[in-house]
Coordinates of C-alpha atoms in Angstrom, one line a residue:
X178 CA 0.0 0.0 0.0
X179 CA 2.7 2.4 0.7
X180 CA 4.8 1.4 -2.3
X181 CA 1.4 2.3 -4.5
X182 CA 0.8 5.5 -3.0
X183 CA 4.8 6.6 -3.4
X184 CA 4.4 6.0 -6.8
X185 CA 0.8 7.9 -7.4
X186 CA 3.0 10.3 -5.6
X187 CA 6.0 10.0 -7.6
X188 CA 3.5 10.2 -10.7
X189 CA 1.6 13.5 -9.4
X190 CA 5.1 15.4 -9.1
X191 CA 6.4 14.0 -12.5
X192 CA 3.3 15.5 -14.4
X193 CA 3.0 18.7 -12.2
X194 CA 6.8 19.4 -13.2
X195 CA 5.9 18.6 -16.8
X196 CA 3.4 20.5 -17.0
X197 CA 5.0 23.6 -15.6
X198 CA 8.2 22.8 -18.2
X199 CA 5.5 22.9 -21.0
X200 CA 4.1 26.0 -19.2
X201 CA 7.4 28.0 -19.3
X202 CA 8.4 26.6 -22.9
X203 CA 5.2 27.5 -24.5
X204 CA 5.1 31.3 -22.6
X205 CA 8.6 31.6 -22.5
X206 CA 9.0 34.6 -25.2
X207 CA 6.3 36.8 -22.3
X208 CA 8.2 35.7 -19.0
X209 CA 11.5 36.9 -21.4
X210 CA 9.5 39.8 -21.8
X211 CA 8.2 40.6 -18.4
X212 CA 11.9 40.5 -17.2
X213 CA 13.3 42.8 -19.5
X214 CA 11.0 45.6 -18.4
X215 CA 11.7 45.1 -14.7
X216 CA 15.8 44.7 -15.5
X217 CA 15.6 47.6 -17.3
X218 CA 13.7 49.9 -14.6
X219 CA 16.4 48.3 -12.1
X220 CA 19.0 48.4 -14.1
X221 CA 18.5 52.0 -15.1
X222 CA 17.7 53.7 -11.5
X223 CA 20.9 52.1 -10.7
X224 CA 23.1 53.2 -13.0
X225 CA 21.6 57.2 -12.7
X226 CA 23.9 56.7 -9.1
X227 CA 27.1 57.1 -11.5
X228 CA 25.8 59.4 -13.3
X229 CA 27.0 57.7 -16.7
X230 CA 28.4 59.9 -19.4
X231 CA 26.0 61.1 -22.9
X232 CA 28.0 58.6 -24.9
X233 CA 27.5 56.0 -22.1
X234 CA 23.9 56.5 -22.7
X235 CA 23.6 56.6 -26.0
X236 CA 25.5 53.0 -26.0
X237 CA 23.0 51.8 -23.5
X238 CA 19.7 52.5 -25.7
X239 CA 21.5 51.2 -28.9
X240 CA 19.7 48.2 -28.9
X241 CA 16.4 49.5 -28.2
X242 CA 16.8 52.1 -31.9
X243 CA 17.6 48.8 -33.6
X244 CA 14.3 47.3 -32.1
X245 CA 12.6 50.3 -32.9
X246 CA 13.8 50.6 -36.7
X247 CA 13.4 47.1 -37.2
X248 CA 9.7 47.2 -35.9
X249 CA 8.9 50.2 -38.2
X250 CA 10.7 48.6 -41.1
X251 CA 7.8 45.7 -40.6
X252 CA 5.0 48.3 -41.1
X253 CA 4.6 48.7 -44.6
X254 CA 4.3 45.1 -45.8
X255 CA 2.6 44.2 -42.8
X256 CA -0.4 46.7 -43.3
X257 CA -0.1 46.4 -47.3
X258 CA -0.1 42.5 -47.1
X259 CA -2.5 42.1 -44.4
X260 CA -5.0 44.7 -45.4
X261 CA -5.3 43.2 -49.0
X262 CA -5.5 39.4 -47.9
X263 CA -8.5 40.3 -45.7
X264 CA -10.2 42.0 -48.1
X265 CA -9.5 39.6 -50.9
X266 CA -11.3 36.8 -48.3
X267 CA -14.5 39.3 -47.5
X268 CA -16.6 40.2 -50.4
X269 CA -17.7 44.3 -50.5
X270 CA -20.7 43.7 -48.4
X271 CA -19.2 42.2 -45.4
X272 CA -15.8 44.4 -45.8
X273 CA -18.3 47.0 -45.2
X274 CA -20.2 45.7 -42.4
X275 CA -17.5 45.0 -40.6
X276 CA -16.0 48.9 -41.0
X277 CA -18.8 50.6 -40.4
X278 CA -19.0 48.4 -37.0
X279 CA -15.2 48.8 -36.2
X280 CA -15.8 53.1 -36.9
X281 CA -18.7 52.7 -34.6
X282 CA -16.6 51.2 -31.8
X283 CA -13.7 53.5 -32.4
X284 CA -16.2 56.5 -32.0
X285 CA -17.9 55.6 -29.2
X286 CA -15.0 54.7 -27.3
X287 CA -12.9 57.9 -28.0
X288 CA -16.1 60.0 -27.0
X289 CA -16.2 57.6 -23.6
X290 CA -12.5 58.6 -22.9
X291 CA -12.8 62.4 -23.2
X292 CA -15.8 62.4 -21.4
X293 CA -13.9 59.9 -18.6
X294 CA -11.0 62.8 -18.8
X295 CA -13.2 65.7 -18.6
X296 CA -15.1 64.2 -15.6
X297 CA -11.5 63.8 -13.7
X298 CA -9.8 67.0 -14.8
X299 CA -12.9 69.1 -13.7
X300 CA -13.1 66.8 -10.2
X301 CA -9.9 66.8 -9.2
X302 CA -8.7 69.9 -10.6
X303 CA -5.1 69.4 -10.8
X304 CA -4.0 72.7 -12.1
X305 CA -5.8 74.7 -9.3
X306 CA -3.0 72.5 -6.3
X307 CA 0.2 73.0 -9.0
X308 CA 3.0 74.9 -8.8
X309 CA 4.0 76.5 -12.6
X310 CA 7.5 75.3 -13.3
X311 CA 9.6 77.7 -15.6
X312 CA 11.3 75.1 -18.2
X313 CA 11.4 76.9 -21.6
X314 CA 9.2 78.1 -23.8
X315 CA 7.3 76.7 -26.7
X316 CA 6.9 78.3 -30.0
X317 CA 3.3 79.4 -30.6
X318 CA 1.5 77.3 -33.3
X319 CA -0.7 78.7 -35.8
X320 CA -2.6 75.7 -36.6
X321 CA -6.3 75.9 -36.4
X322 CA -9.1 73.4 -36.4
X323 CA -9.9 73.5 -40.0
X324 CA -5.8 73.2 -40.7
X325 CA -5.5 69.9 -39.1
X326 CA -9.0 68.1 -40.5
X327 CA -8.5 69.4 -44.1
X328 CA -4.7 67.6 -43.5
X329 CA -6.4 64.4 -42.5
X330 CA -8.6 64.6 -45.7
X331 CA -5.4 65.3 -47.8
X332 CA -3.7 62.7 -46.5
X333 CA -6.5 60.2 -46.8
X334 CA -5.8 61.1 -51.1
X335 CA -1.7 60.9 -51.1
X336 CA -1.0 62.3 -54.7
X337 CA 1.9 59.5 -54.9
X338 CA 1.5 56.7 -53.1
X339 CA 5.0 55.6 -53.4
X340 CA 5.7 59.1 -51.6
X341 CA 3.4 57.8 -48.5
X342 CA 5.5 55.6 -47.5
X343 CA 7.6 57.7 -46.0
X344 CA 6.4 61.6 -46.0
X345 CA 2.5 63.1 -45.4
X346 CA 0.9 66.3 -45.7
X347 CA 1.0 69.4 -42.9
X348 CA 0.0 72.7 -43.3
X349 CA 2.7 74.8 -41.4
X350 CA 3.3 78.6 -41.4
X351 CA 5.6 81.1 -42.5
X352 CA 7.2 84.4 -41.7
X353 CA 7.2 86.4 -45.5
X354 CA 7.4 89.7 -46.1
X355 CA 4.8 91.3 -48.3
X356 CA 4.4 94.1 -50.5
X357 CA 4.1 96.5 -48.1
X358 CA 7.1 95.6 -46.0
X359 CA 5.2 94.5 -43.4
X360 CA 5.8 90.5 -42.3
X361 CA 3.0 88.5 -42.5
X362 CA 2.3 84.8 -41.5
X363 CA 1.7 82.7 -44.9
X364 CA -0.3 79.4 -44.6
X365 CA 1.9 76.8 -46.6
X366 CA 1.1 73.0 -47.2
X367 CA 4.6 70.5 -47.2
X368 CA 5.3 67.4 -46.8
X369 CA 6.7 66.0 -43.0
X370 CA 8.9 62.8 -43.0
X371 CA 6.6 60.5 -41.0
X372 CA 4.8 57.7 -43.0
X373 CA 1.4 58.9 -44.0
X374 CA -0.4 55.6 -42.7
X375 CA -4.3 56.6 -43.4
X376 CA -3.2 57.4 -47.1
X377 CA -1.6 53.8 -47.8
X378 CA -4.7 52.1 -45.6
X379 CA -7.6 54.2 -47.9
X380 CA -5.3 52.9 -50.9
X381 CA -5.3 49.6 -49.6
X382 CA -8.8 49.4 -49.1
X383 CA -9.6 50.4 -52.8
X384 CA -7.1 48.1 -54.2
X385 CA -8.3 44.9 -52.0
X386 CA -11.9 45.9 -52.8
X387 CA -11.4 45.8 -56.6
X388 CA -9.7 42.8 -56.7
X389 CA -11.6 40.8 -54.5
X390 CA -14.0 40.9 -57.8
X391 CA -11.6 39.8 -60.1
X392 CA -12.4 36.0 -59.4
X393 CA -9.5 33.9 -61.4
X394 CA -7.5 36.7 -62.9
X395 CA -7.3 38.1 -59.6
X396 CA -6.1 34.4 -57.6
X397 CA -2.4 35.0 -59.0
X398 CA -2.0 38.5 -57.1
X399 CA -4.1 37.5 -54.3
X400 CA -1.7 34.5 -53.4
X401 CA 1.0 36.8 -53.6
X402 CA 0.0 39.2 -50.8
X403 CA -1.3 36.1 -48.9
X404 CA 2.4 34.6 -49.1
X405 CA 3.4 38.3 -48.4
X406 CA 1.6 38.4 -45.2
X407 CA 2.8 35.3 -44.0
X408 CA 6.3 35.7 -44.7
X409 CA 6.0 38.9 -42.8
X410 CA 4.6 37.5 -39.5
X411 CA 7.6 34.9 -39.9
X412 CA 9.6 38.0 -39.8
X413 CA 8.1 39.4 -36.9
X414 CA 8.0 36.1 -34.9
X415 CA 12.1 35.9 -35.3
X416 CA 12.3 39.7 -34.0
X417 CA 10.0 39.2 -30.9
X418 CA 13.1 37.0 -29.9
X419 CA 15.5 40.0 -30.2
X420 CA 12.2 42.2 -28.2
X421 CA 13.2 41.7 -25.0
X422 CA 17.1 43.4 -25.3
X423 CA 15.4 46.2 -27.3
X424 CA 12.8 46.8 -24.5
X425 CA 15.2 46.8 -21.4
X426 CA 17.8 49.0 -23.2
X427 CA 14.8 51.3 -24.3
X428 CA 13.5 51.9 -20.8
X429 CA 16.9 51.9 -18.9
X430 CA 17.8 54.5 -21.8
X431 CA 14.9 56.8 -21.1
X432 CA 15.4 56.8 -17.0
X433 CA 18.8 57.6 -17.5
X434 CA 18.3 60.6 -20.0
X435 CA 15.3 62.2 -17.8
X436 CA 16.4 65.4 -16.1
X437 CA 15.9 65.9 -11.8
X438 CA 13.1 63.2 -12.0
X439 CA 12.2 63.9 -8.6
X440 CA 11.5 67.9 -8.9
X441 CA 9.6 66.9 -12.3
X442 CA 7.1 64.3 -11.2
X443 CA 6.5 66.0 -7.5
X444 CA 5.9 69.4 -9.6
X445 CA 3.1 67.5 -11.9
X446 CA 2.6 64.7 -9.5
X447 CA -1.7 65.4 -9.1
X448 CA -1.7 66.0 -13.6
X449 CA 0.1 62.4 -14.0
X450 CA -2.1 60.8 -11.2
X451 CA -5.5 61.9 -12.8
X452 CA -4.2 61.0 -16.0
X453 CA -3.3 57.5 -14.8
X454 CA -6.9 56.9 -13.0
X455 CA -8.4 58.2 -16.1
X456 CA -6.3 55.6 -18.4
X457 CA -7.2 53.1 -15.4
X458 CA -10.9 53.7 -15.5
X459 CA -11.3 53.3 -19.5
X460 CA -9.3 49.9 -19.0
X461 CA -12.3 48.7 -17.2
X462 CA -14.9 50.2 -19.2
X463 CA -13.4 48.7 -22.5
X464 CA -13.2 45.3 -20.3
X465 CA -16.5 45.9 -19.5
X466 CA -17.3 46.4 -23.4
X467 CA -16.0 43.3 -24.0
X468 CA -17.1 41.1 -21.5
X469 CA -21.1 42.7 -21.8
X470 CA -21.0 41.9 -25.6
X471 CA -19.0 38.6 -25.9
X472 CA -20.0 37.3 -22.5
X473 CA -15.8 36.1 -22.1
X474 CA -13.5 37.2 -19.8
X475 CA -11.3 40.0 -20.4
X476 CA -9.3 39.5 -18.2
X477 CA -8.2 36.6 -19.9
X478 CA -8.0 38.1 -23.0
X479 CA -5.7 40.7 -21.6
X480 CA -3.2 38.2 -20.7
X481 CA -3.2 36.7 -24.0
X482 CA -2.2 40.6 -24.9
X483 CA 0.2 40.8 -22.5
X484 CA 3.6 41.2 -24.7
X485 CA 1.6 43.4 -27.3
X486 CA 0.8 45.6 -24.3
X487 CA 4.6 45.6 -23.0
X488 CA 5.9 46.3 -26.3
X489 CA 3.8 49.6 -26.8
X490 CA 4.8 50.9 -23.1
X491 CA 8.2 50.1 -24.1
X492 CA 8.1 51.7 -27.9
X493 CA 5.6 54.6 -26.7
X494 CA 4.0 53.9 -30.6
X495 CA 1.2 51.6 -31.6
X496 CA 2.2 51.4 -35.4
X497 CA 5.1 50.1 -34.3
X498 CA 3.2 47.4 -31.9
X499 CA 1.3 46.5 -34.9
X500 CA 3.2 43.5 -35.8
X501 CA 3.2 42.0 -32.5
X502 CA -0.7 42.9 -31.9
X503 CA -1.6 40.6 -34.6
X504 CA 0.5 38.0 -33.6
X505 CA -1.2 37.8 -30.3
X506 CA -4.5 38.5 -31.7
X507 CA -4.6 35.6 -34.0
X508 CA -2.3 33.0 -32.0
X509 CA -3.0 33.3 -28.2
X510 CA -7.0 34.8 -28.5
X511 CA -8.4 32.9 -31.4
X512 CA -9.0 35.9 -33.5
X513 CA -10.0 35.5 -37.2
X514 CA -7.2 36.7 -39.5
X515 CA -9.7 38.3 -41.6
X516 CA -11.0 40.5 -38.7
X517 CA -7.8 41.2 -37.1
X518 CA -5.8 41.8 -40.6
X519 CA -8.7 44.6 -41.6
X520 CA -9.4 46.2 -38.4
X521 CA -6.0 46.4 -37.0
X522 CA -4.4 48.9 -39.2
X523 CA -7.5 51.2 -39.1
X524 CA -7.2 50.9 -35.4
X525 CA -3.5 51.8 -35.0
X526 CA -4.6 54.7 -37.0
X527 CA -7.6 56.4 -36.1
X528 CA -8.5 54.5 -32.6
X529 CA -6.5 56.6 -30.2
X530 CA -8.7 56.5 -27.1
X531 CA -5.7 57.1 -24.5
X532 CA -4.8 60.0 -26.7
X533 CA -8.4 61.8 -26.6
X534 CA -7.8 60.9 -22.9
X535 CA -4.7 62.6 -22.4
X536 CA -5.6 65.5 -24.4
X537 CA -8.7 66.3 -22.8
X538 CA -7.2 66.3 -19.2
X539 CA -4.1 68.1 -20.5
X540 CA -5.5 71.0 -21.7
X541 CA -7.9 71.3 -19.0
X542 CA -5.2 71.5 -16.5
X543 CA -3.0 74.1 -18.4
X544 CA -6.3 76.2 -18.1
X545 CA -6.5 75.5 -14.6
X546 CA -3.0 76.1 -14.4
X547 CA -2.9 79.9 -16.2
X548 CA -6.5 80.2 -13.3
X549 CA -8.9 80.8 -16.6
X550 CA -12.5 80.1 -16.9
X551 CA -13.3 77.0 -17.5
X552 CA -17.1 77.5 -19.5
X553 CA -20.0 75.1 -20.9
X554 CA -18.5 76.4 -24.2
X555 CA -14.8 75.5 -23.2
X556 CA -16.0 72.2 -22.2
X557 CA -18.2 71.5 -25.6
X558 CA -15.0 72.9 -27.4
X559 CA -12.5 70.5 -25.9
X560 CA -14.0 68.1 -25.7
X561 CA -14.4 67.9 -29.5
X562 CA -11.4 68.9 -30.3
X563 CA -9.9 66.5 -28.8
X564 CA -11.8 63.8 -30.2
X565 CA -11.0 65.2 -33.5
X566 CA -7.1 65.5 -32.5
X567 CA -7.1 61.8 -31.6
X568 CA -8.4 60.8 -34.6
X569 CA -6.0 62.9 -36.9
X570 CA -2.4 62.1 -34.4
X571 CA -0.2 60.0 -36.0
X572 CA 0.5 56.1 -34.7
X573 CA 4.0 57.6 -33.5
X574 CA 5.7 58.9 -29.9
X575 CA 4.5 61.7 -28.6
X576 CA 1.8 62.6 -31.6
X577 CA -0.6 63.3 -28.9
X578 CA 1.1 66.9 -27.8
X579 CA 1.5 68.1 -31.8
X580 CA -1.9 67.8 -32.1
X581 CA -3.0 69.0 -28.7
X582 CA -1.9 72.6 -30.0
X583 CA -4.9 72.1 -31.8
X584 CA -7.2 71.8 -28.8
X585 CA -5.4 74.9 -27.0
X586 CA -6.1 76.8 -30.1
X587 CA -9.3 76.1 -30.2
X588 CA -10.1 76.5 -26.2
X589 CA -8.1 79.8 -26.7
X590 CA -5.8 78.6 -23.8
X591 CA -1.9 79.4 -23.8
X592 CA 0.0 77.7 -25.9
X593 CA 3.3 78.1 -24.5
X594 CA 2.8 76.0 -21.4
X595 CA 2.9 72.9 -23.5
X596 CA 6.6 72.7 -22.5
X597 CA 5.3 72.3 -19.2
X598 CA 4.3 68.6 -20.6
X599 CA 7.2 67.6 -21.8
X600 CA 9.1 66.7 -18.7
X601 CA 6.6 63.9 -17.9
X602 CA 5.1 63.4 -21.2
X603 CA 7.8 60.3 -22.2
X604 CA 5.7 58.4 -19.5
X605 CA 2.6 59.4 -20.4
X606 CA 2.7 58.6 -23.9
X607 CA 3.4 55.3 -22.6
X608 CA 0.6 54.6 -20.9
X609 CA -1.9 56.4 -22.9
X610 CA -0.1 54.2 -26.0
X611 CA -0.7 50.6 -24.0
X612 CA -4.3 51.9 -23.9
X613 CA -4.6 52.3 -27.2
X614 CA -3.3 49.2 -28.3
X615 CA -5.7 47.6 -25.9
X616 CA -8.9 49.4 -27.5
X617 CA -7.5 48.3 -31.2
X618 CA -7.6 44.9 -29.6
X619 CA -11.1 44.5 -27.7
X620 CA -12.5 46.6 -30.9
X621 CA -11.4 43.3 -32.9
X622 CA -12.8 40.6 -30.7
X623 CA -15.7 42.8 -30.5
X624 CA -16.2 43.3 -34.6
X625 CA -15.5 39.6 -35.0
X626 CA -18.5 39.1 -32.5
X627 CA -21.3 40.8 -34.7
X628 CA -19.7 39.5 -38.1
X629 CA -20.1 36.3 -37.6
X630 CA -22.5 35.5 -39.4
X631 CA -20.9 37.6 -42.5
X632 CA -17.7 35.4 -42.1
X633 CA -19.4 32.3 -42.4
X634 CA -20.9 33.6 -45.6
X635 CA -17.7 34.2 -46.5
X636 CA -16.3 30.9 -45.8
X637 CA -19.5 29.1 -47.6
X638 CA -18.8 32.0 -50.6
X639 CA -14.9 30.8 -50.8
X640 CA -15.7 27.0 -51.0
X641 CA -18.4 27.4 -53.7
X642 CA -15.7 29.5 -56.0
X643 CA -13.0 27.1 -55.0
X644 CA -15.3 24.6 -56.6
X645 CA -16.3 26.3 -59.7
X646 CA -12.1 27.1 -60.3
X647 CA -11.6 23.4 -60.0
X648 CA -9.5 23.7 -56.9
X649 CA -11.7 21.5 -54.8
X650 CA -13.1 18.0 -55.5
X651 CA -16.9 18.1 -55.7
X652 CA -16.5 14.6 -53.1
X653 CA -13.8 16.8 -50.8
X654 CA -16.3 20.0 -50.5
X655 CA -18.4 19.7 -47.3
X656 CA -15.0 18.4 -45.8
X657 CA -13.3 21.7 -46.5
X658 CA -16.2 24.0 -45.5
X659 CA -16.9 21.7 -42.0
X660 CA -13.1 22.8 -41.6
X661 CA -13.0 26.3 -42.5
X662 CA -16.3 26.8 -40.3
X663 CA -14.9 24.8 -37.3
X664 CA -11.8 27.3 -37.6
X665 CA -13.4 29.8 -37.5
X666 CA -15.9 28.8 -34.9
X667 CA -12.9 28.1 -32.7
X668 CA -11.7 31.7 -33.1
X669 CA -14.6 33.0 -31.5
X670 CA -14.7 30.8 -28.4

């Protein structure tokens, strides 16, 4: 009797060690992950005690630029390939079902975040308990409302598409003396060197659309993208390997190139903490979202998008995140590559929910801060402006205080104090980033969840064309629909 139960023993042990071997192997990319970003806080608070040298520094975040460049290197074919693919598998009815849904959920959650950041700011009133730091000035921007929406038009119609890939369209202003001799501020249009993303997405869309309807004279380019696509998540699986060096040497970097942390953060410590409750608070409510219309647990899904979550606190920019959202989109929470391929890249574009956050509560407080009234009007005013601002900020660092110029403008509050920001807004961005990753990520699960029915269409649609190409068997048929629909039926459970 003893004998038996040492070995039932003996066997328990055995599988519970096996287990937690096939526990760390299969998660073993995220634990690398999770380490790297508390090494490189440690790492970094320690090494501000010798106060290293500017070249010292700029050794140490080395890795962390190669991570970066490699990550927006990954962009363009990513969004080109995937975009395309997922069109090419939807036909024009359910492609625009399932964007008019996503546009629905980005717009309702933006408006949810500036009225969470409103609610705060006005509350807690941060700016009415803080000091006003002197650090710098900030040169005044001309940019009005109407400058930054027709921008986001123009940029939604690149006049070379080739030229998107690397510049987009800003209005910007210039000193020029007139006729008169008097100098006078002349509105201008230019090009900025920042990848115009909503310009190669509209393209995208058009081009995926159109040959979607091209049945077999389209199958040759539609392969190509498709191999395209995967060759490019192959990519990005070998560089989530070199992640978590990039991610340590990124934060260490940025905690040892932050000036008198301590004056900063005590100086703006109430601003920080109600944008931090306010990021907090949306969390939950997109949880809530989620869990209300896909009766799941998000808290479960969360930890599935756990290193896409990391990654955009470490890389502060959601574009560059992209690669590894869809990687743990599709491979750790089921979802269908032809949701997450199409609403993704709109996402990482125009979702920007932590940003309308952000740039709600900031501008408040620099009004609280300069002791101006705060009105009905004001509140109407920033509040959509900033919804507009996050719409139109680029997937990049620190878009979010470029365009909250914008919202100052347009709440006629001083401009200048933005440099106030700037001291903690590394941090910020962050957080506000991780946020919007997050939204881009429940918005999926969420789109995939009232498109069902449109992507088994789709599935049944495929098969029956298969069929008439001569791809399938007649015999084989209902074998390779069952499969497709079980696959996708496992996505959404």
């Amino acid at each position: 009797m003893g004998s038996d139960s040492d070995e039932k023993g003996g066997v328990a042990v055995y599988d519970s060690r096996t287990r937690f071997k096939v526990w760390v192997r299969t998660n073993l990319l995220l634990i690398l992950t999770i380490f790297s970003v508390a090494f490189g806080l440690i790492f970094g608070l320690l090494l501000r005690l010798a106060n290293p040298s500017e070249v010292t520094i700029l050794l140490l975040g080395f890795p962390g630029e190669i991570l970066m460049r490699i990550l927006k290197m990954l962009i363009l074919p990513l969004i080109i390939a995937s975009l395309i693919t997922g069109l090419t598998q939807l036909d024009a009815q359910a492609s625009g079902k399932l964007g008019m849904r996503a546009i629905v959920y980005y717009l309702s959650t933006t408006i949810i975040a500036v009225c969470i950041g409103m609610f705060l700011v006005m509350t807690i009133q941060p700016g009415r308990h803080s000091s006003k730091p002197r650090n710098g000035t900030t040169t005044a921007s001309e940019l009005t409302t109407l400058d930054t929406f027709l921008d986001l038009i123009r940029n939604v119609f690149p006049q070379n598409i080739m030229q998107a890939s690397f510049q987009q369209t800003q209005t910007y202003y210039e000193m020029e003396i007139n006729d008169y001799g008097d100098e006078v501020s002349v509105r201008k249009i230019g090009e900025k060197g920042s990848m115009n993303v909503l310009g190669i997405i509209a393209f995208c869309i058009c081009f995926g659309l159109l040959l979607s309807r091209m049945g077999k004279r389209g199958r040759v380019m539609i392969e190509f993208f498709a191999i395209l696509s995967e060759l490019t998540m192959q990519m990005v699986d070998l560089v989530m390997w070199y992640s978590p060096i990039g991610i340590a040497s990124l934060i260490a970097a940025k905690i040892l190139d932050m000036d008198n942390p301590q004056e900063v953060f005590a100086s703006l410590a109430l601003y920080m903490i109600t944008v931090l409750i306010g990021l907090v608070i949306h969390f939950c409510v997109l949880m809530l979202i989620y869990f209300v219309t896909t009766r799941k647990n998000p808290i479960q899904f969360f930890i599935g998008m756990l290193q896409a979550w990391l990654t955009a606190i470490a890389t502060s920019s959601s574009a560059a995140t992209l690669p590894v959202t869809f990687k743990c989109l599709e491979e750790n929470n089921g979802i269908d590559k032809r949701v997450s391929r199409f609403v993704l890249p709109i996402g990482a574009t125009v979702n920007m929910d932590g940003t309308a956050l952000y740039e709600a509560v900031a501008s408040v407080f620099i009004g609280q801060l300069n002791r101006l009234p705060m009105t009905f009007g004001k509140v109407i005013t920033v509040s959509l402006t900033a919804t507009l601002a996050s719409i139109g900020a680029a997937s990049v660092p620190s878009a979010g205080l470029i365009t909250m110029l914008m919202v100052l403008t347009a709440a006629d509050f001083p401009v200048d104090d933005v440099s106030l920001l700037l001291t903690v807004d590394w941090f910020l961005d962050r957080c506000r980033t991780s946020i919007n990753v997050l939204g881009d990520s429940y918005g999926a699960a969420i789109v995939q969840k009232y498109s069902q029915k449109e992507l088994d269409e789709s599935a049944q649609r495929e098969m029956d064309e298969s069929m008439e190409l001569g791809d399938l068997h007649p015999n084989n048929h209902n074998n390779v629909l069952q499969e497709k629909t079980m696959e996708v039926g496992e996505n959404t459970a």
